Coordinates of C-alpha atoms and ligand atoms in Angstrom, one line a residue:
X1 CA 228.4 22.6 15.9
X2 CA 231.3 20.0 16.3
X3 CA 233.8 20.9 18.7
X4 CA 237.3 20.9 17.4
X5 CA 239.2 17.9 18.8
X6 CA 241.2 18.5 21.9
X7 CA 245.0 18.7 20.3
X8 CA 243.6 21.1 18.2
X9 CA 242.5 23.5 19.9
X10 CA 246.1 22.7 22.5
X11 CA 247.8 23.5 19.1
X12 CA 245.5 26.8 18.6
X13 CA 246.0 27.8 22.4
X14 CA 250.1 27.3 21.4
X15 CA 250.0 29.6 18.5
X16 CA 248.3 32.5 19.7
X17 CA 250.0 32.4 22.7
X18 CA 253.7 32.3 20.9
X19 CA 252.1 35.6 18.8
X20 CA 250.8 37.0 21.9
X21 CA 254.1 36.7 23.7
X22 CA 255.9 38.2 20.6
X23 CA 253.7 41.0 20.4
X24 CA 254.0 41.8 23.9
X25 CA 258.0 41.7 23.5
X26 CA 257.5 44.7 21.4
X27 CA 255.9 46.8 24.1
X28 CA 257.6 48.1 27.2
X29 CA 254.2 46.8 29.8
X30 CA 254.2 43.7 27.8
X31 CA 256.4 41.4 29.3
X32 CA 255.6 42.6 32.8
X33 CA 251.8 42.2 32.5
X34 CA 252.9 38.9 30.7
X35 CA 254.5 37.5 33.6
X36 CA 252.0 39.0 36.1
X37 CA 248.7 38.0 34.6
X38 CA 249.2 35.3 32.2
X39 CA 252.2 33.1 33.6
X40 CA 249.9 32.4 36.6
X41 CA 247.2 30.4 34.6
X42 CA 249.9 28.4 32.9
X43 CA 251.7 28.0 36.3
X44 CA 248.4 26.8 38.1
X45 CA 248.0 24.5 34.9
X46 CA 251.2 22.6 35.8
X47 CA 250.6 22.5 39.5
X48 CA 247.0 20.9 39.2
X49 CA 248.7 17.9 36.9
X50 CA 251.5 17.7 39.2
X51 CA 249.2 17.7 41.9
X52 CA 247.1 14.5 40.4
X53 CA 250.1 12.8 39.4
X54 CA 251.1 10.8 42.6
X55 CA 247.4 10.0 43.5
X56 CA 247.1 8.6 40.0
X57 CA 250.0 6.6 40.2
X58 CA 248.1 4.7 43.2
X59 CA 245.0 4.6 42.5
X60 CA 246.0 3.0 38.6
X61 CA 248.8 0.5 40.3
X62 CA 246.7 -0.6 42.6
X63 CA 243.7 -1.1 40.6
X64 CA 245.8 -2.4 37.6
X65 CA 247.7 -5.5 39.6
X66 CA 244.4 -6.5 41.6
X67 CA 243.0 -6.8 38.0
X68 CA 245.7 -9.4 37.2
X69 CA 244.5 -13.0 38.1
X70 CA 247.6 -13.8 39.0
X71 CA 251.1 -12.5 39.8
X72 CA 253.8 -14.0 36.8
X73 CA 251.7 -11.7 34.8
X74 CA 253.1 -8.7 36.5
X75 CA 256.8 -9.9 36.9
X76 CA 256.8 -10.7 32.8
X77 CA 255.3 -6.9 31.9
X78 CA 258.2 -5.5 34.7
X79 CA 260.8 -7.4 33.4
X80 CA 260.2 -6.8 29.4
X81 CA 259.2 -2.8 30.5
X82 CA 262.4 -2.4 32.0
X83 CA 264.4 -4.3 29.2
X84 CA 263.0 -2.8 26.4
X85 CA 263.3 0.4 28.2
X86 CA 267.3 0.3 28.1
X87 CA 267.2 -0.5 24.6
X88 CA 265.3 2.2 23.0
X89 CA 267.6 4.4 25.4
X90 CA 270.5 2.9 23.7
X91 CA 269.3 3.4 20.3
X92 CA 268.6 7.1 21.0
X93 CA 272.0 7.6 22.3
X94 CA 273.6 5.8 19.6
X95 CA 271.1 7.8 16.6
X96 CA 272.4 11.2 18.8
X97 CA 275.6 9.8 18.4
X98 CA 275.9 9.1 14.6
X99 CA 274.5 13.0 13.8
X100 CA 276.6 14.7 15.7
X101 CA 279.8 12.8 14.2
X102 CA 278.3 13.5 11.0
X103 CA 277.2 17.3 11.0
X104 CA 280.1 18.0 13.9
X105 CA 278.4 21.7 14.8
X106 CA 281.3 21.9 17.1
X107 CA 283.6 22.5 14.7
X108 CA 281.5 25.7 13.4
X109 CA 281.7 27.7 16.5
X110 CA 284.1 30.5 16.3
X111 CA 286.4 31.7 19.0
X112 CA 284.9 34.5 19.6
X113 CA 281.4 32.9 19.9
X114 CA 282.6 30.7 22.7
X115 CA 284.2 33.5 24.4
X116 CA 280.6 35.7 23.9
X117 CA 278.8 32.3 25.5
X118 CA 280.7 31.4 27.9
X119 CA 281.1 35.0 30.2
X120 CA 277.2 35.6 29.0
X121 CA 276.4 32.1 30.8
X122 CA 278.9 31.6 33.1
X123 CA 276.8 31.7 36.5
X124 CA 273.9 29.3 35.0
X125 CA 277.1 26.9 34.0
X126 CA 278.8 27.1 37.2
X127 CA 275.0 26.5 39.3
X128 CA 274.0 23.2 37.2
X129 CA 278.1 21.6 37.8
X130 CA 277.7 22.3 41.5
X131 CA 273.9 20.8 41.6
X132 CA 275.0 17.7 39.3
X133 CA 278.1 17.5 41.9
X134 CA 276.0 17.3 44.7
X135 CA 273.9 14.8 43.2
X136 CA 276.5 12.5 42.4
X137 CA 275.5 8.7 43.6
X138 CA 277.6 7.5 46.3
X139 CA 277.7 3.8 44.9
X140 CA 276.7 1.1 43.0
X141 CA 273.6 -0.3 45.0
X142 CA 272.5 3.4 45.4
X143 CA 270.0 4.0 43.2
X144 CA 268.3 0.4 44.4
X145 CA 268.6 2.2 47.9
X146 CA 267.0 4.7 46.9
X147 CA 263.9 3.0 45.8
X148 CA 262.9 1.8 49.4
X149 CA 261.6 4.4 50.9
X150 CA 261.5 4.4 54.6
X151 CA 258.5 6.9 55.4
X152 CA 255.4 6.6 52.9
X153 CA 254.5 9.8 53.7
X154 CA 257.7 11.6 53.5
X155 CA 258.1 9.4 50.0
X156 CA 254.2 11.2 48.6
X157 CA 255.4 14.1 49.6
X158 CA 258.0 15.1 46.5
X159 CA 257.2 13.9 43.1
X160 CA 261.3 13.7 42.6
X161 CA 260.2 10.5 44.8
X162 CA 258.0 8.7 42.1
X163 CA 260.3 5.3 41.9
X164 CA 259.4 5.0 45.7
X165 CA 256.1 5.5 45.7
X166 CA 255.7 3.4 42.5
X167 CA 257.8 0.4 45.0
X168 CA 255.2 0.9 47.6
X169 CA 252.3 1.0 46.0
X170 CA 253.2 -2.4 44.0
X171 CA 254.1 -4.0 47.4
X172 CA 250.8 -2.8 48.7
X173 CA 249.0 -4.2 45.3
X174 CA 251.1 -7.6 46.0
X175 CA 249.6 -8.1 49.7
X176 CA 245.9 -7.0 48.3
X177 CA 246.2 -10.0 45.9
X178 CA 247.4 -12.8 48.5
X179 CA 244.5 -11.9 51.1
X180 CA 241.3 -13.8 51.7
X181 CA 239.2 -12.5 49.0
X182 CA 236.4 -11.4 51.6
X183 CA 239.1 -9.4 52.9
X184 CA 240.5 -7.7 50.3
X185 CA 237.1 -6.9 48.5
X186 CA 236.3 -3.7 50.0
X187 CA 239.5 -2.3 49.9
X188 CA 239.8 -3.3 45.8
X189 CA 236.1 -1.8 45.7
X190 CA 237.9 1.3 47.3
X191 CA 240.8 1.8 45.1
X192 CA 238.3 1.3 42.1
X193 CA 236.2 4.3 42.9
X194 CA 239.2 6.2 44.1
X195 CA 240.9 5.9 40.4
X196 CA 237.9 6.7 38.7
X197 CA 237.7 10.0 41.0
X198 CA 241.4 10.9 40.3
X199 CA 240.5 9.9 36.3
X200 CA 237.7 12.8 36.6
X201 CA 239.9 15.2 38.2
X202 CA 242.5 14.9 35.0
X203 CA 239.3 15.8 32.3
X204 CA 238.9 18.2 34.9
X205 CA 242.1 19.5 34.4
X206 CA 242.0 19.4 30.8
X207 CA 239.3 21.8 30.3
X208 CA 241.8 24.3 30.8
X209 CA 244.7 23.0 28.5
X210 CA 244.1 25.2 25.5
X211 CA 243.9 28.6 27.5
X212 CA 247.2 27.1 29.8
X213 CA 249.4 26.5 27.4
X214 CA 248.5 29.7 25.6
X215 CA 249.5 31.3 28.8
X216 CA 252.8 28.9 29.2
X217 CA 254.4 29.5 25.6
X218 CA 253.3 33.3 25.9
X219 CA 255.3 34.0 29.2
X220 CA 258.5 31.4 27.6
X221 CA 258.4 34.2 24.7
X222 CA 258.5 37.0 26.9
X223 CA 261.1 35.5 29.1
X224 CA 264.0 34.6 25.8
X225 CA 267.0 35.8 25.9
X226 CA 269.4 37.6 22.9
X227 CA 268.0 35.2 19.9
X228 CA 271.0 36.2 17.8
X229 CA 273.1 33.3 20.3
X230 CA 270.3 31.4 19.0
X231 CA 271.9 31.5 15.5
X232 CA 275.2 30.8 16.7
X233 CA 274.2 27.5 18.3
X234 CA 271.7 26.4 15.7
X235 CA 274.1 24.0 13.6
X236 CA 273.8 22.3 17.2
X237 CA 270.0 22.3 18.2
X238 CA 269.4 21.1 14.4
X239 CA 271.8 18.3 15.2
X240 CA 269.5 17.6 18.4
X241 CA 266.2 18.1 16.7
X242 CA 267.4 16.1 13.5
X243 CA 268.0 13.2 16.1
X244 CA 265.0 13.1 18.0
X245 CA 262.9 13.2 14.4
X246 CA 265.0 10.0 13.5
X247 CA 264.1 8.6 16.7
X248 CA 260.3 9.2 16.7
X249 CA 260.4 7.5 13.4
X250 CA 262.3 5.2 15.2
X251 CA 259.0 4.7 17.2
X252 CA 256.9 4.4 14.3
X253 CA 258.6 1.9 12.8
X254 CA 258.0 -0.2 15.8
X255 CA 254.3 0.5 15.5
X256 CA 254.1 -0.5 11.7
X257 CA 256.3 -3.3 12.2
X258 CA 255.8 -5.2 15.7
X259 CA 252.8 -3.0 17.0
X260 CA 250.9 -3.4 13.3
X261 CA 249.1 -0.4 14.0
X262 CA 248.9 2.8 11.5
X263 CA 252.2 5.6 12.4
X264 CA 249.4 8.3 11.9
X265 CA 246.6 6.5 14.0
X266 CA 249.3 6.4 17.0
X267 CA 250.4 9.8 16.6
X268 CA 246.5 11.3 16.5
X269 CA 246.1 9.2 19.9
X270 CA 249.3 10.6 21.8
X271 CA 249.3 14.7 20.3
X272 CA 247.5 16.2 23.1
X273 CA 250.1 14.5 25.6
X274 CA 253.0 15.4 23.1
X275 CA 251.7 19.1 22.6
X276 CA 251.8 19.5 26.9
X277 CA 255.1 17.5 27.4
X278 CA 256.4 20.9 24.5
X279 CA 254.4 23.1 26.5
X280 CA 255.7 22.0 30.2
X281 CA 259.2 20.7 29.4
X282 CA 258.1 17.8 32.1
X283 CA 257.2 14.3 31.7
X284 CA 256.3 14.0 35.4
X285 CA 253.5 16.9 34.6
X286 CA 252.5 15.5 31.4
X287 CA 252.1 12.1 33.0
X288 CA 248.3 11.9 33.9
X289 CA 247.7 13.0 30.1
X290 CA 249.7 10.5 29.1
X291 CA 248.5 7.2 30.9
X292 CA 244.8 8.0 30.0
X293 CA 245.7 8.8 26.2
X294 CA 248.0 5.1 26.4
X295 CA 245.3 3.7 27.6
X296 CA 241.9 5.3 25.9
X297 CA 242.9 6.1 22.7
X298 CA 245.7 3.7 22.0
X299 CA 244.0 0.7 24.0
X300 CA 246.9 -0.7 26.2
X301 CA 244.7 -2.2 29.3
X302 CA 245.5 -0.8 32.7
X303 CA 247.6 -3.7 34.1
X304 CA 250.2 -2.8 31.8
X305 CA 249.9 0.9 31.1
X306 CA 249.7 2.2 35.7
X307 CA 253.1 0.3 35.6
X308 CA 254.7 1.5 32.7
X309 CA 254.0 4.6 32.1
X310 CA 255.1 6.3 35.6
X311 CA 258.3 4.1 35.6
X312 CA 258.8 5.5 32.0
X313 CA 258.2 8.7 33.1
X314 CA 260.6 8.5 35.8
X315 CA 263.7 6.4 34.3
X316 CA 262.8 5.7 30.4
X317 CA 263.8 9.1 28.4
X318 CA 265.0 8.4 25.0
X319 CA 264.8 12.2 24.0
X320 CA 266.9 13.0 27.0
X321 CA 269.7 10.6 26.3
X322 CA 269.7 11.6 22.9
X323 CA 270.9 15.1 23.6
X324 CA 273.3 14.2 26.3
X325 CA 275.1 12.7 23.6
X326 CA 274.9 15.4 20.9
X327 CA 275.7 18.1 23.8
X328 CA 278.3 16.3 25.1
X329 CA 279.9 15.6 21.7
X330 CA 279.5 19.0 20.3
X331 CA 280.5 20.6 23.9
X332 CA 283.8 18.2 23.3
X333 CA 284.2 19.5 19.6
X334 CA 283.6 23.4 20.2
X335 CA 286.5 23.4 22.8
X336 CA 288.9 21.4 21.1
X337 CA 288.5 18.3 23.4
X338 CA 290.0 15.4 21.4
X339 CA 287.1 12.2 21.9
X340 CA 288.8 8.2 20.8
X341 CA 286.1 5.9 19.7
X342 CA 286.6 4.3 23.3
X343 CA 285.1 8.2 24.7
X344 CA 282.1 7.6 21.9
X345 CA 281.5 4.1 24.0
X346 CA 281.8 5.4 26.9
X347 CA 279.2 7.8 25.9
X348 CA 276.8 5.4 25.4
X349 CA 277.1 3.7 28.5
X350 CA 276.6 7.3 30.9
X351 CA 274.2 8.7 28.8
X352 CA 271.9 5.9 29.4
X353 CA 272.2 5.8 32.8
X354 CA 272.5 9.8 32.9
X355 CA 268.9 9.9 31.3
X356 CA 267.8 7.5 33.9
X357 CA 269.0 9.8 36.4
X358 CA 267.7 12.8 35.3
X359 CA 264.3 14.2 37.0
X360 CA 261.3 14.4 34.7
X361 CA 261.6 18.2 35.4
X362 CA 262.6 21.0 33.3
X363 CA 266.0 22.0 32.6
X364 CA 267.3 18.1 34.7
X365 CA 269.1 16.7 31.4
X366 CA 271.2 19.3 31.5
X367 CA 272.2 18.8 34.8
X368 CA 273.3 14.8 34.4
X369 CA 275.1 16.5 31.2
X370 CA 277.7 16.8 33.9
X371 CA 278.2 13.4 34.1
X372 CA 278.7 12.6 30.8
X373 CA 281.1 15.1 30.3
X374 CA 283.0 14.2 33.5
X375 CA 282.6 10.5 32.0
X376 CA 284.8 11.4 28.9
X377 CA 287.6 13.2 30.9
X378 CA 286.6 17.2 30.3
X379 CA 288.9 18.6 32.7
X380 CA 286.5 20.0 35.7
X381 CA 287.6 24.0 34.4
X382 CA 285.9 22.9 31.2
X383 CA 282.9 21.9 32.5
X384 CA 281.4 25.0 33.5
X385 CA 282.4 26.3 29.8
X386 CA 280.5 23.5 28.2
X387 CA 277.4 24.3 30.4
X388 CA 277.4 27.8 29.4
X389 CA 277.7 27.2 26.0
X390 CA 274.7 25.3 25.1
X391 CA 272.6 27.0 27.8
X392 CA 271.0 29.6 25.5
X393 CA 268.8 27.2 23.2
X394 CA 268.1 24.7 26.1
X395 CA 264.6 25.6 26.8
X396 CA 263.8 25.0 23.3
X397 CA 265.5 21.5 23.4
X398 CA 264.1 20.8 26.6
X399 CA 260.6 21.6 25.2
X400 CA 261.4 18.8 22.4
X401 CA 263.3 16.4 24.1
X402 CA 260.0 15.6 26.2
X403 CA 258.2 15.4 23.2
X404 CA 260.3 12.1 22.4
X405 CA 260.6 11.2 25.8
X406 CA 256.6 11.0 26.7
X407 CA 256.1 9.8 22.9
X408 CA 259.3 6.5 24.0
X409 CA 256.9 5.7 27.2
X410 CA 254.3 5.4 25.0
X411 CA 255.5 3.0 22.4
X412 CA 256.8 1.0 24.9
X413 CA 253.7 0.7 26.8
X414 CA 252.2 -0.1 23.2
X415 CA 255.4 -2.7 22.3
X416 CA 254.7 -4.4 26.1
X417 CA 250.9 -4.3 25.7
X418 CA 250.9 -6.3 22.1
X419 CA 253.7 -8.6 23.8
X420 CA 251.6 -9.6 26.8
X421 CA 248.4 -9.6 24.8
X422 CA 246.6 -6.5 26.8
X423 CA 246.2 -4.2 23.2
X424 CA 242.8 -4.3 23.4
X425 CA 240.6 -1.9 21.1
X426 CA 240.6 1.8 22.3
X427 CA 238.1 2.7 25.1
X428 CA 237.6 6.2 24.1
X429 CA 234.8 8.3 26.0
X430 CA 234.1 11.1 24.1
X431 CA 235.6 14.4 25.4
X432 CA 232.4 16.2 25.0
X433 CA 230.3 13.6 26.3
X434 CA 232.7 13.3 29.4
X435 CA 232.6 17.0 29.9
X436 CA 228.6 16.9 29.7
X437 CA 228.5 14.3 32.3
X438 CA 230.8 16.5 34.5
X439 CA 229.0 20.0 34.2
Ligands
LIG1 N1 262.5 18.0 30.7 C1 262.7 16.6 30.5 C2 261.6 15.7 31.0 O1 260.8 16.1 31.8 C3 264.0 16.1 31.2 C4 265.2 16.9 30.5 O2 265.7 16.4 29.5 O3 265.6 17.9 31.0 O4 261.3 14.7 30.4

């Protein structure tokens, strides 16, 4: 019998486990055995792709740029990535900003709602200002600083350090391509076998998707809070979700139009990365999925997807941006904060470098929220208010927001790819024949 393609059975897993999680709500051992026996499998899940992602990073890099026959190549795929980055960033803060000016779902919240949110919230507010206010850069140059790491090893050892590693492992890819040949051989010859290995361990990995994310979505069931806040927020997270639809259509547009490749065909390639960035809430977990559907199924060569794919990861998230704009509006709305079109500007400006700021973690977009809010003037008091008023429905948002974010890395790789001429024809193994030749 044919075995069902792999995002189905991801989407299957994700059903039964948001019934399964439901059904254990009801019962009074439910979410306890939940937590204690299921969570686990979807928590190991997450650690095992975390685990691969920084060895990928280095073996792809390094075997992507020795690949290149020379190094302009490189610098032109850098400099458009990074480009073209900031513009779809743009465009998804300026799409967040024309809903939430249209449907204003701060102006819907009642009094009495804000009061309910903000006591019922008020610790998780106050712990995200204090974090973002911690974080805050010290200057300008900063975040250029920041890049150079001065240990290696201290840099692998905290995925929060990606940009770092990514700088290293180019440099190191650099100084592999200007030695004698006879030199640098074995050590390409090295790095070759060491990316195929890490490439096994991810269909490794994968095996277990289905059964993980049935695990991840039950516990996250388990775990909601009081869904009747959910009703009082939801002219806001239909705002958000309204945006990031317009902006994956956004994304297909591009396809049709500069890409020339079929909306549905691209969306078939990148599900199973989409359905585990909704299942994690992290792009830096969903990253090894990502890079090998980029590059199997949608055919982007290796030179350009090992560099833009972890950079996107890292700095490019559209979905992100997105709702720092509708939160920060609707935050600005609900407690009466008067925003001049100069504010909406300014907006767009933060949120794009917010977004860029924010870890590809759960729950970090909410953090740089802080920012943006501080950005537009919302007196420090306020702050906390805002936080806890939007807290209750961010997991859900969170869980979509990556969906865009991952699915922005990988029209961009796709957009850079056909720019560069490196959209080849997909490469792709077949999943059952891979998993044959593993067992
Ligand atoms: N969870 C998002 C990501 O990993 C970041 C955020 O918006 O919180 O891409």
């Amino acid at each position: 019998m044919k075995k069902l393609a792999l995002h189905w059975q991801i989407l299957i897993g994700m059903v039964l486990g948001v019934l399964f999680g439901f059904l254990m709500a009801y019962t009074s051992w439910g979410p306890g055995f939940t937590r204690d026996w299921i969570k686990p499998i979807g928590t190991i899940f997450i650690n095992l792709l975390k685990l691969i992602a920084i060895p990928l990073i280095i073996g792809s890099l390094i075997k992507g740029i020795s690949d290149l026959k020379d190094i302009s190549k490189f610098s032109q795929i850098g400099g458009r990535t990074i480009l073209i980055y900031i513009c779809t960033t743009v465009v998804a803060v300026c799409i967040g900003l024309l809903v939430v000016n249209i449907i204003q779902p701060g102006n819907s919240v009642s009094q009495e709602t804000l009061t309910e949110l903000s006591s019922a919230f008020a610790d998780e507010g106050k712990a995200r200002v204090e974090t973002a206010l911690s974080q805050k850069e010290q200057g300008p140059m900063q975040f250029l600083v920041d890049m150079v790491p001065e240990n290696i090893f201290g840099a692998a050892s905290s995925n929060g350090n990606m940009l770092q590693v990514i700088f290293f492992t180019i440099f190191f890819a650099i100084g592999l391509l200007l030695i004698d040949p006879s030199k640098s051989a074995p050590v390409k010859a090295f790095f070759d076998g060491f990316n195929d290995i890490i490439l096994k361990m991810v269909d490794l990995i994968m095996i277990i998707a289905p059964y993980a994310v049935f695990a991840l979505l039950a516990s996250l069931v388990v775990d909601t809070q009081n869904p009747d806040l959910f009703k009082a927020l939801s002219f806001y997270a239909l705002s958000v979700v309204l945006g990031l639809l317009l902006m994956i259509g956004f994304y297909l547009l591009i396809m049709m139009l500069y890409v020339k490749k079929s909306p549905i065909w691209f969306l078939k390639g990148i599900s199973p990365a989409q359905l585990l960035a909704f299942s994690t809430s992290s792009s830096a977990a969903t990253l090894p999925v990502t890079m090998e559907r980029v590059e199997e199924h949608l055919g982007v060569e290796k030179e350009v997807t090992s560099f833009v794919c972890p950079v996107g990861a890292t700095i490019n998230m559209d979905g992100t941006s997105l709702y720092q704009a509708v939160a920060a509006v609707f935050i600005a709305q609900a407690l009466a904060f008067d925003l001049s079109f100069g504010d909406q500007l300014t907006i767009i400006v933060t949120a794009t470098l917010a977004s860029i700021g924010s870890a590809a973690v759960p729950g970090a977009g909410m953090i740089m929220l802080v920012i943006v809010l501080e950005s537009i003037g919302l007196p420090t008091e306020k702050l906390e208010i805002g936080l806890a008023l939007i807290f209750a429905v961010d997991r859900p948002l969170d869980m979509c927001r990556t969906v865009v974010n991952i699915t922005g890395d990988a029209t961009v790789a796709m957009l850079v790819g056909k720019s560069v001429g490196k959209l080849g024809e997909p490469n792709v193994k077949n999943w059952d024949d891979r998993l044959e030749e593993v067992l």
